[in-house]
Amino acid sequence: MAAETVAGALLQVIFEKLADEALKRYARAQGIYSELENLGTELSHIQALLNDASDKEIKEGAVKLWLNDLQHLAYDIDDVLDDVATEAMHHELTLESGAITSKVRKLIAPTCCTNLSLSHRLSPTLDRITIELRHLEKRKEGLRLIKKDGKTKYKRGTETSLLEPDLVGRQGEKEKLLNKLFGGESSTENFSIIPIVGMGGVGKTTLARLLYNDTQVNDHFELKAWVCISDDFDTFKISGTILQCVTGENKEFKDLNQLQLALAEVFKDKLFLLVVDDVWSENYNDWEILVRPFRSCTPGSRIIMTTRKEELLKMLGFDHLDHLESLSNKDALSLLALHALGAENFDLHPTLRPKGEGIVGRCCGLPLALKAIGRLLRTKIEKDWDDVLDSEIWDIKDGGEIVPALRLSYHDLSADLKQLFAYCSLFPKDFVFDRDDLVLLWMAEGYLNRSPTKKPPECLGQENFKKLLSLSFFQYAPNDKSFFIMHDLMNDMANFVAREYFLRFEKKTDMMEETLAKYRHLSFIREEYVGYQKFKAFERATSLRTLLPVFAGVEQSWDQFYISNKTLDNLIHKLLLLRVLSLRRFNISEVPEFIGKLKHLRYLNLSQTKIKVIPESVGNLYNLQTLILFGCERLTQLPKSFTKLKKLRHFDIKDTPLLKKLPMGISELRSLRTLSKIIIGKEDGFAIAKLKGFENLQGELSLRGLHNVQSARHSQEVNLFLRRLTKLELKWDDDSQRGTRVIEFLNELKPHNDTLKSLGIELYAGIEFPCWVGDPSFRQLGHVSIRGCRKCTSIPPLGQLPSLKELIIQGMDEVRVIGIELTQTITVAFPSLEVLEFEDMMEWEAWSTNNEVVDVVFPCLRELYIKKCPKLSNISLDALPLLRLLEINECGDCVLRSVVRAASSITKLNITSIAGLTNEVWKGVMKNLGEVEEVSLAECNEIRYLWESEVETSKVLVNLKKLSVKYCDNLVSFGVKEEDDHFRCIFLSSLMVLEIRNCKKIECCCCPNSIENLIICDCESLANLSFPATPERWKKLKLLHLFDCKKLLELIDYTNMPMLNDLRIMNCPSMDTSFSRGLWPPNLIILAVGRLKKPMSDWGPQYFPASLVALILLGESNVGNIGQLSHLLPSSLTHLWIRGFDKLESVSMGLQRLTSLHHLIIDNCTKMKHLQEETLTSLHHLQISFCPKIKHFSKTVLPSLLSLRIYGCPKLEKRYNGRGSHYWPQISHIPCIDMDLRYINDWLERKRKQRAYVETLSQ
C-alpha cells in the first residue's frame, strides 16, 4: 500500500496558493515574485521524493526526521504566502473603499516601482527558507530518496449494509453480566460493583454500552447514568456529570459536599445503574468519596466499572477477577468479515479467507483492531489484502503501546484525512466533541480547501468526518449520538503521529520553554483560574497557529474561567501567526485592540464572555471565517469596520440581549452561512429584503424587529423555505400591527418543513395563525413557544405535530377556550409531548381534552405548568398517567383540584398564590397525592393548617421527602392537633427536607426524626422547634439553618448531631445556645453564627472539630478588633467571611494562625481602615465589599491571589481600578478582577442558583 504524507497535503496547498493569479499580481508589484517562483521550483523537486519517503519513514528514523523538517518548512512557507495574500486583500479593500493615496496607487505600477516595506520584511525569511529547502534536497543522497510515482489505489464498491457486529463473540459475556445486574448477590452496600476488566481495545466499553442500552435493563432500573473517568479522577466533575445525566439539569455547585448531598437526594430510594467507564485511578480514597452519595439508593443498584487496572478492585474486595479476553480466532474472523465484507463469514469470498486468517492472527483478537482493519479493507481489492497482511508496520516497535492494526489503518489514510485526524490529538481522552464545531476548526486551519467539485468546505468537512467515523477513528458518545469521542487507543495514536507539531498541555505536562517554540498547534486543559506564570512559557511558542482551551470530562453550565489581563495581552502580542483562538467562557470584559494584528486569524471564539464591545481593529481580520459571540450577555456594540470581513462564513450572536443593531452593510457579507440573529431595523437599519442575499443561510436563525417590516411583499423575497433552518425565532417588538397584512407576512416566513426542530413566535399581532403553524409535515419539530400573541383568539392545531416534546404558550389574552381546535381530527393528540406550559393567559376560562374524535391526549406528558391564569375554572381533562411534575401559580383552586384528579402519579407539586385554597380544599387535594415526593406551597394565605391529624396525613403522604412552605401569612402550625411522641415517631417518616420561610404567624414546628435538612427563616413568632423525644432524634440531621427567628429559644445539645455538617444560626436574639460552652457537632464542615443572645466575643474557649473549614461570622457591635474573636478562628479554616461588624477597624491581628486560609470575604465593615495580610501567604481569593474607609492593602498578598473582588469601596476602586491606574500593574496578573458594583448581582445570582438547586434536590 502506498501511503501519503501529511507534508504532501500541505505542499499541495502551497502550490495552489502559488498558482493564484491575484497573489502573483501582488507579488510582482511588491518585488518578491521571483523569490516565490524559486520556492515553487525547490518545492517541486522535493515533492517528487515524497512517495519514496512515505514508504521509508515507517522503519527509517532519519527519513522521518527529514519529513518533519520539511513539514516545519512548509508551515513557514504557508505563513509567508498567507501574509502576502492578506496584504493583497487589504490592498483590494482599500481600492474598493476609495481611500487611495498616491502612494497606494503606485502599488499597481510596473514591477520596478515597488513598495519596499513588504519586500524588505519578507526577503530575509524567503532567503532562509530557500537555503533550507536546498539543504533538504541535498540530504536525499544520504537517505537514498528517489523520485517515485505513487501507486494507484483500486477500490471495490461498498456493501449496501453492514450487520450490527457488537455482539460477535460476546453473547456469553453479556448474558453472564445481565444475570449479575438482575441477580440478588449479597453486598454490604445498597449497590454492588460489576467490574469489566481487560486490556485496551478488547471491547470493555462496547460491552458496557450493550448492557446499558439493553431493553430489560432500561425497564429494570429507575435511573441510569454514564460517566467517563480516564486518568483524571476529579471527584467534583464526575459527581456533577452524574447529577446532570440523571436529572437532565445543569446547575451550579462550588462545593463537593453540597453537590454530593444533591446526588444522595436524587438516588434516595431509587434503583440505579451507573457505568463508570475507563477507570485508571488506583486511589481507594478517591473511590470512597465518589460513591458516598450512592449509599442512599435502593438495594439492588449496580455500578459497572470498566478498567484496565486491577489494584483498585482488589482493594474493594475482588480477589478473583474475570477478565474480558480477546476474541477467539473463529469470532475474530467473523468480526473481520462483518466489517470488511458485510457478511457473517468468508463463504462467498473463499480466496480471501487465508488472508483474513493471517490478518486475524496479527490483530491478537482485539475487537477495536479488527474493526479498524475491517473498515480499511472494505473498499480494497484482493491484492490490497496481501499488502495489509505483509505490511512492515506489524513489526514496528517504536510506537510504544500503539496497536499496529490502528497504525496501519492510519497509514492507509489519504494525506487530507491524516491531518484531520492528527488535529484531534489536541483533545484530551474522553473529550466529547461536536461534529460541526470540529469542522469549523479544520476549516480555519486550511484543511478543507481542496475539493475537486468545489464543494463548500463545511460539506467537505462533514464528508471527511463521516469517513473517519466509518473507519472507527471516531465513535459516537455513549449517552448522546449527536456527539462524538475517540477511543483511548485512537487518542494515543493521534498523539503519537502528531507529536512533532501538536501539543496538548495538561496539568502534568512539564516542558522547557525552548521546546515549546517548535509547536504549531496547542491546546490546554482549561482551569478555573489561569495565572500569568503558567502561560508565560507559551510566549516562546511564536509559531503557534492554534491556541485552544479544552476541558476534561463534561463541561458544566456554571463553569466560569478567569484569565488575567496581563496574560491575555502578552499572549496576543507574541502569537501573531494564530489561525484559531478561543477565549470561550473566560471572564474577560474587553478584547485587546491589538487583536486586529492577528491577520492570519480564521476562527475567533469569544462566546459566553463578559465583553461589551468588539474593537474596531477586528475589521482588520480579513481572513476571519468564524466569529462566535454566543451568550455574550453584555455585548452592546459591533464595530463599524465589521463589513470588511468579506470571508466571514459563520457569525453566531444568539443570546446577546443587549445587542440591538447590526452594523450597516452586513448584507454585503454574502459568504455567511450562519447568522443566528438578524435585527430588522427602520430606515437606517437592516431591511428584511436583504436576507435574500444570504443564499447559504442555515442552522439557527432569530429574526428580531419584525414590526419594522412595512410590507408582506418584502418577506416573499426572503423565501425561508429554501433555507435549511433547524431553529427559527420570529419576534416583533410590539403587537401594534393590525389586519390581514401581518397574517400574510407570517405566512410568507414559512420555513423548510424537513429540517426545523424548534420554532418560537413572539408578539405576533394577527388574530389567527397561518396554516403552516401546526402542520404535521414538520415531522422533526420538537419545541414550540408562542409568547405575547395577545390578539390571537385561538391556538394553532399543534397536537398534530408527531415529534413535539415541549410546548410553551404565554400571554395570549384573547384565548378563552382551549379544546378540540388544539388537536383537530387526529386519534392521538400530542403523541410525544413531555412538557406543557401555560402562562399569563388572563382571559382563559375553559380547557377540555374530552371529545368524540380524539382517543388519547397527552400520553407522554410528564411536566405541566399553569401560571397566571386567574379566570380558568372550567376544566375537563382525560387521565394524565405519566404526569410527574405539576406547578400552578396565581390561579384559582379549581385548577389545582381538577388537575390532581386527572393525574394520580404526581411526584412533585409546586403551588403559589392559589385563590380559594382553604384548609378544606387543601385537605381534598392531599387525598390525591399518594405518590408525591416533593411539595412546595407559597403565598397561600388562606391556609392556617396543613392537616388535621398527623397520623391520618402519614397514611396519605407516604412518599413525601421534601416539604417547603413560604410566605403563608396565616399559617399557625402544620397540624390542628399535636400527637404524642409515640405517634410522632411514625409521622411522615419519609420526610427528609423541611423548609419554612417568612411564615410570620407560625408558632411551633414539630419535625419527624427522619429530617436530614431543616431550614427556617424569618418566622418571627416561632418559639418552639421540637422532635420526638426518642434516642433517634437529631441523629440524621445533616443541615440546619435558622435565620431571623426572634422568639426561638435554645434547642438541644449540638454534640448529639453526629451527621450535621452545615450549621447556620444567625440573628436569633432569644437563643441562648450551648456554643458559648464550646460544644459543637463532631463532623461540622460549615458554620455560620452571629447576633445570638450571648455575644460571640464573650464565649469561652471553643473546641471545634478538625473537619471545620468554612466560617461565617455575622457582626456584633462590641467587636473592634478581630483579635476579640480569635477563639472562633481554628487553624483548619480555608474559608472565612466577616460580615457586618460596625466597629471593626482592623483584621491585622488575629488571622496570623490561619495558614490554610484560601478565601477571605470582608463585607459591610464600615469603619475598617486597615487590611494587613502579610501572614496570609496561602490566600487565593479576596473580596472586600462596602468597607468605604479602606484605602489600600498589602502588596505581599497580591502575588498569590487568583481572584480579587472590590465592591462599594470607593477609595480602593479609585486606587486600583482600570488599566490607566498607577497601581494597576500590581494586580494585572490576577486572573479574576471585579470592581463593577453593577455586576455584583451576576455573582450573587450564580450563588443564589447554586443554593436554590441544592435546596431543591438535597439541602
PDB file of N, CA and C in Angstrom, residues 26-86:
ATOM      1  N   TYR A  26       0.082  40.615  -7.057  1.00  0.00           N
ATOM      2  CA  TYR A  26       0.532  41.432  -5.939  1.00  0.00           C
ATOM      3  C   TYR A  26       2.014  41.188  -5.641  1.00  0.00           C
ATOM      4  N   ALA A  27       2.448  39.924  -5.773  1.00  0.00           N
ATOM      5  CA  ALA A  27       3.869  39.617  -5.543  1.00  0.00           C
ATOM      6  C   ALA A  27       4.760  40.355  -6.542  1.00  0.00           C
ATOM      7  N   ARG A  28       4.317  40.426  -7.797  1.00  0.00           N
ATOM      8  CA  ARG A  28       5.088  41.179  -8.788  1.00  0.00           C
ATOM      9  C   ARG A  28       5.190  42.647  -8.383  1.00  0.00           C
ATOM     10  N   ALA A  29       4.052  43.210  -7.948  1.00  0.00           N
ATOM     11  CA  ALA A  29       4.042  44.620  -7.559  1.00  0.00           C
ATOM     12  C   ALA A  29       4.944  44.875  -6.354  1.00  0.00           C
ATOM     13  N   GLN A  30       5.121  43.854  -5.523  1.00  0.00           N
ATOM     14  CA  GLN A  30       5.943  44.022  -4.330  1.00  0.00           C
ATOM     15  C   GLN A  30       7.395  43.600  -4.526  1.00  0.00           C
ATOM     16  N   GLY A  31       7.706  43.086  -5.699  1.00  0.00           N
ATOM     17  CA  GLY A  31       9.079  42.722  -5.986  1.00  0.00           C
ATOM     18  C   GLY A  31       9.547  41.430  -5.357  1.00  0.00           C
ATOM     19  N   ILE A  32       8.623  40.530  -5.057  1.00  0.00           N
ATOM     20  CA  ILE A  32       9.026  39.254  -4.450  1.00  0.00           C
ATOM     21  C   ILE A  32       8.578  38.077  -5.302  1.00  0.00           C
ATOM     22  N   TYR A  33       8.121  38.338  -6.519  1.00  0.00           N
ATOM     23  CA  TYR A  33       7.593  37.253  -7.344  1.00  0.00           C
ATOM     24  C   TYR A  33       8.674  36.237  -7.691  1.00  0.00           C
ATOM     25  N   SER A  34       9.860  36.707  -8.041  1.00  0.00           N
ATOM     26  CA  SER A  34      10.936  35.779  -8.427  1.00  0.00           C
ATOM     27  C   SER A  34      11.328  34.889  -7.264  1.00  0.00           C
ATOM     28  N   GLU A  35      11.306  35.437  -6.057  1.00  0.00           N
ATOM     29  CA  GLU A  35      11.650  34.624  -4.892  1.00  0.00           C
ATOM     30  C   GLU A  35      10.598  33.538  -4.646  1.00  0.00           C
ATOM     31  N   LEU A  36       9.334  33.883  -4.878  1.00  0.00           N
ATOM     32  CA  LEU A  36       8.285  32.878  -4.728  1.00  0.00           C
ATOM     33  C   LEU A  36       8.383  31.811  -5.815  1.00  0.00           C
ATOM     34  N   GLU A  37       8.768  32.231  -7.021  1.00  0.00           N
ATOM     35  CA  GLU A  37       8.983  31.261  -8.093  1.00  0.00           C
ATOM     36  C   GLU A  37      10.077  30.275  -7.720  1.00  0.00           C
ATOM     37  N   ASN A  38      11.158  30.792  -7.159  1.00  0.00           N
ATOM     38  CA  ASN A  38      12.253  29.914  -6.741  1.00  0.00           C
ATOM     39  C   ASN A  38      11.783  28.912  -5.692  1.00  0.00           C
ATOM     40  N   LEU A  39      10.933  29.395  -4.765  1.00  0.00           N
ATOM     41  CA  LEU A  39      10.391  28.485  -3.754  1.00  0.00           C
ATOM     42  C   LEU A  39       9.607  27.356  -4.403  1.00  0.00           C
ATOM     43  N   GLY A  40       8.781  27.713  -5.369  1.00  0.00           N
ATOM     44  CA  GLY A  40       7.975  26.701  -6.054  1.00  0.00           C
ATOM     45  C   GLY A  40       8.839  25.672  -6.748  1.00  0.00           C
ATOM     46  N   THR A  41       9.932  26.148  -7.362  1.00  0.00           N
ATOM     47  CA  THR A  41      10.836  25.224  -8.061  1.00  0.00           C
ATOM     48  C   THR A  41      11.475  24.254  -7.080  1.00  0.00           C
ATOM     49  N   GLU A  42      11.990  24.782  -5.979  1.00  0.00           N
ATOM     50  CA  GLU A  42      12.645  23.923  -4.992  1.00  0.00           C
ATOM     51  C   GLU A  42      11.646  22.915  -4.411  1.00  0.00           C
ATOM     52  N   LEU A  43      10.428  23.394  -4.151  1.00  0.00           N
ATOM     53  CA  LEU A  43       9.421  22.503  -3.574  1.00  0.00           C
ATOM     54  C   LEU A  43       9.030  21.390  -4.533  1.00  0.00           C
ATOM     55  N   SER A  44       8.976  21.695  -5.833  1.00  0.00           N
ATOM     56  CA  SER A  44       8.594  20.665  -6.805  1.00  0.00           C
ATOM     57  C   SER A  44       9.635  19.554  -6.853  1.00  0.00           C
ATOM     58  N   HIS A  45      10.916  19.911  -6.668  1.00  0.00           N
ATOM     59  CA  HIS A  45      11.961  18.876  -6.619  1.00  0.00           C
ATOM     60  C   HIS A  45      11.763  17.962  -5.411  1.00  0.00           C
ATOM     61  N   ILE A  46      11.416  18.580  -4.296  1.00  0.00           N
ATOM     62  CA  ILE A  46      11.240  17.795  -3.065  1.00  0.00           C
ATOM     63  C   ILE A  46       9.951  16.978  -3.116  1.00  0.00           C
ATOM     64  N   GLN A  47       8.930  17.550  -3.710  1.00  0.00           N
ATOM     65  CA  GLN A  47       7.651  16.834  -3.782  1.00  0.00           C
ATOM     66  C   GLN A  47       7.801  15.496  -4.489  1.00  0.00           C
ATOM     67  N   ALA A  48       8.681  15.455  -5.466  1.00  0.00           N
ATOM     68  CA  ALA A  48       8.870  14.221  -6.222  1.00  0.00           C
ATOM     69  C   ALA A  48       9.452  13.105  -5.361  1.00  0.00           C
ATOM     70  N   LEU A  49      10.018  13.460  -4.188  1.00  0.00           N
ATOM     71  CA  LEU A  49      10.636  12.452  -3.318  1.00  0.00           C
ATOM     72  C   LEU A  49       9.666  11.908  -2.266  1.00  0.00           C
ATOM     73  N   LEU A  50       8.488  12.504  -2.173  1.00  0.00           N
ATOM     74  CA  LEU A  50       7.615  12.187  -1.038  1.00  0.00           C
ATOM     75  C   LEU A  50       7.081  10.764  -1.057  1.00  0.00           C
ATOM     76  N   ASN A  51       6.777  10.242  -2.231  1.00  0.00           N
ATOM     77  CA  ASN A  51       6.240   8.878  -2.276  1.00  0.00           C
ATOM     78  C   ASN A  51       7.246   7.878  -1.732  1.00  0.00           C
ATOM     79  N   ASP A  52       8.514   8.056  -2.105  1.00  0.00           N
ATOM     80  CA  ASP A  52       9.550   7.166  -1.597  1.00  0.00           C
ATOM     81  C   ASP A  52       9.737   7.374  -0.098  1.00  0.00           C
ATOM     82  N   ALA A  53       9.707   8.651   0.317  1.00  0.00           N
ATOM     83  CA  ALA A  53       9.905   8.956   1.742  1.00  0.00           C
ATOM     84  C   ALA A  53       8.790   8.368   2.594  1.00  0.00           C
ATOM     85  N   SER A  54       7.577   8.377   2.065  1.00  0.00           N
ATOM     86  CA  SER A  54       6.457   7.862   2.851  1.00  0.00           C
ATOM     87  C   SER A  54       6.573   6.368   3.098  1.00  0.00           C
ATOM     88  N   ASP A  55       7.168   5.651   2.144  1.00  0.00           N
ATOM     89  CA  ASP A  55       7.364   4.220   2.336  1.00  0.00           C
ATOM     90  C   ASP A  55       8.493   3.939   3.327  1.00  0.00           C
ATOM     91  N   LYS A  56       9.544   4.781   3.282  1.00  0.00           N
ATOM     92  CA  LYS A  56      10.738   4.517   4.094  1.00  0.00           C
ATOM     93  C   LYS A  56      10.629   5.034   5.528  1.00  0.00           C
ATOM     94  N   GLU A  57       9.746   6.017   5.755  1.00  0.00           N
ATOM     95  CA  GLU A  57       9.673   6.598   7.108  1.00  0.00           C
ATOM     96  C   GLU A  57       9.195   5.584   8.139  1.00  0.00           C
ATOM     97  N   ILE A  58       8.534   4.521   7.667  1.00  0.00           N
ATOM     98  CA  ILE A  58       7.994   3.531   8.592  1.00  0.00           C
ATOM     99  C   ILE A  58       9.104   2.912   9.437  1.00  0.00           C
ATOM    100  N   LYS A  59      10.241   2.649   8.795  1.00  0.00           N
ATOM    101  CA  LYS A  59      11.313   1.940   9.513  1.00  0.00           C
ATOM    102  C   LYS A  59      12.583   2.766   9.661  1.00  0.00           C
ATOM    103  N   GLU A  60      12.704   3.868   8.917  1.00  0.00           N
ATOM    104  CA  GLU A  60      13.940   4.646   8.955  1.00  0.00           C
ATOM    105  C   GLU A  60      13.704   5.975   9.656  1.00  0.00           C
ATOM    106  N   GLY A  61      14.264   6.102  10.848  1.00  0.00           N
ATOM    107  CA  GLY A  61      14.069   7.299  11.643  1.00  0.00           C
ATOM    108  C   GLY A  61      14.613   8.549  10.982  1.00  0.00           C
ATOM    109  N   ALA A  62      15.714   8.415  10.226  1.00  0.00           N
ATOM    110  CA  ALA A  62      16.307   9.578   9.568  1.00  0.00           C
ATOM    111  C   ALA A  62      15.367  10.153   8.515  1.00  0.00           C
ATOM    112  N   VAL A  63      14.640   9.280   7.813  1.00  0.00           N
ATOM    113  CA  VAL A  63      13.677   9.762   6.823  1.00  0.00           C
ATOM    114  C   VAL A  63      12.503  10.458   7.526  1.00  0.00           C
ATOM    115  N   LYS A  64      12.078   9.893   8.649  1.00  0.00           N
ATOM    116  CA  LYS A  64      11.013  10.534   9.417  1.00  0.00           C
ATOM    117  C   LYS A  64      11.448  11.928   9.851  1.00  0.00           C
ATOM    118  N   LEU A  65      12.682  12.065  10.283  1.00  0.00           N
ATOM    119  CA  LEU A  65      13.202  13.365  10.688  1.00  0.00           C
ATOM    120  C   LEU A  65      13.240  14.331   9.507  1.00  0.00           C
ATOM    121  N   TRP A  66      13.608  13.829   8.328  1.00  0.00           N
ATOM    122  CA  TRP A  66      13.645  14.646   7.107  1.00  0.00           C
ATOM    123  C   TRP A  66      12.240  15.164   6.773  1.00  0.00           C
ATOM    124  N   LEU A  67      11.252  14.291   6.905  1.00  0.00           N
ATOM    125  CA  LEU A  67       9.869  14.706   6.648  1.00  0.00           C
ATOM    126  C   LEU A  67       9.389  15.734   7.675  1.00  0.00           C
ATOM    127  N   ASN A  68       9.802  15.563   8.933  1.00  0.00           N
ATOM    128  CA  ASN A  68       9.434  16.551   9.951  1.00  0.00           C
ATOM    129  C   ASN A  68      10.011  17.918   9.616  1.00  0.00           C
ATOM    130  N   ASP A  69      11.294  17.928   9.213  1.00  0.00           N
ATOM    131  CA  ASP A  69      11.922  19.196   8.842  1.00  0.00           C
ATOM    132  C   ASP A  69      11.213  19.827   7.649  1.00  0.00           C
ATOM    133  N   LEU A  70      10.810  18.987   6.700  1.00  0.00           N
ATOM    134  CA  LEU A  70      10.101  19.500   5.534  1.00  0.00           C
ATOM    135  C   LEU A  70       8.764  20.116   5.954  1.00  0.00           C
ATOM    136  N   GLN A  71       8.052  19.447   6.843  1.00  0.00           N
ATOM    137  CA  GLN A  71       6.748  19.984   7.227  1.00  0.00           C
ATOM    138  C   GLN A  71       6.882  21.301   7.985  1.00  0.00           C
ATOM    139  N   HIS A  72       7.900  21.412   8.830  1.00  0.00           N
ATOM    140  CA  HIS A  72       8.122  22.689   9.514  1.00  0.00           C
ATOM    141  C   HIS A  72       8.395  23.804   8.502  1.00  0.00           C
ATOM    142  N   LEU A  73       9.190  23.481   7.496  1.00  0.00           N
ATOM    143  CA  LEU A  73       9.447  24.472   6.452  1.00  0.00           C
ATOM    144  C   LEU A  73       8.180  24.800   5.672  1.00  0.00           C
ATOM    145  N   ALA A  74       7.365  23.788   5.424  1.00  0.00           N
ATOM    146  CA  ALA A  74       6.112  24.014   4.705  1.00  0.00           C
ATOM    147  C   ALA A  74       5.190  24.934   5.504  1.00  0.00           C
ATOM    148  N   TYR A  75       5.156  24.746   6.814  1.00  0.00           N
ATOM    149  CA  TYR A  75       4.396  25.664   7.655  1.00  0.00           C
ATOM    150  C   TYR A  75       4.900  27.096   7.469  1.00  0.00           C
ATOM    151  N   ASP A  76       6.224  27.264   7.484  1.00  0.00           N
ATOM    152  CA  ASP A  76       6.794  28.611   7.339  1.00  0.00           C
ATOM    153  C   ASP A  76       6.424  29.221   5.988  1.00  0.00           C
ATOM    154  N   ILE A  77       6.511  28.415   4.934  1.00  0.00           N
ATOM    155  CA  ILE A  77       6.166  28.919   3.601  1.00  0.00           C
ATOM    156  C   ILE A  77       4.696  29.317   3.550  1.00  0.00           C
ATOM    157  N   ASP A  78       3.848  28.476   4.116  1.00  0.00           N
ATOM    158  CA  ASP A  78       2.422  28.773   4.109  1.00  0.00           C
ATOM    159  C   ASP A  78       2.133  30.076   4.856  1.00  0.00           C
ATOM    160  N   ASP A  79       2.839  30.307   5.965  1.00  0.00           N
ATOM    161  CA  ASP A  79       2.654  31.550   6.711  1.00  0.00           C
ATOM    162  C   ASP A  79       3.051  32.757   5.876  1.00  0.00           C
ATOM    163  N   VAL A  80       4.154  32.630   5.134  1.00  0.00           N
ATOM    164  CA  VAL A  80       4.602  33.738   4.271  1.00  0.00           C
ATOM    165  C   VAL A  80       3.568  34.010   3.183  1.00  0.00           C
ATOM    166  N   LEU A  81       3.093  32.951   2.531  1.00  0.00           N
ATOM    167  CA  LEU A  81       2.111  33.143   1.460  1.00  0.00           C
ATOM    168  C   LEU A  81       0.802  33.721   2.009  1.00  0.00           C
ATOM    169  N   ASP A  82       0.448  33.305   3.199  1.00  0.00           N
ATOM    170  CA  ASP A  82      -0.750  33.853   3.816  1.00  0.00           C
ATOM    171  C   ASP A  82      -0.572  35.340   4.108  1.00  0.00           C
ATOM    172  N   ASP A  83       0.651  35.696   4.507  1.00  0.00           N
ATOM    173  CA  ASP A  83       0.978  37.094   4.758  1.00  0.00           C
ATOM    174  C   ASP A  83       0.796  37.916   3.480  1.00  0.00           C
ATOM    175  N   VAL A  84       1.338  37.414   2.373  1.00  0.00           N
ATOM    176  CA  VAL A  84       1.242  38.122   1.090  1.00  0.00           C
ATOM    177  C   VAL A  84      -0.224  38.222   0.645  1.00  0.00           C
ATOM    178  N   ALA A  85      -0.962  37.107   0.765  1.00  0.00           N
ATOM    179  CA  ALA A  85      -2.370  37.113   0.342  1.00  0.00           C
ATOM    180  C   ALA A  85      -3.190  38.089   1.166  1.00  0.00           C
ATOM    181  N   THR A  86      -2.883  38.187   2.471  1.00  0.00           N
ATOM    182  CA  THR A  86      -3.609  39.119   3.325  1.00  0.00           C
ATOM    183  C   THR A  86      -3.315  40.563   2.944  1.00  0.00           C
TER     184      THR A  86
END
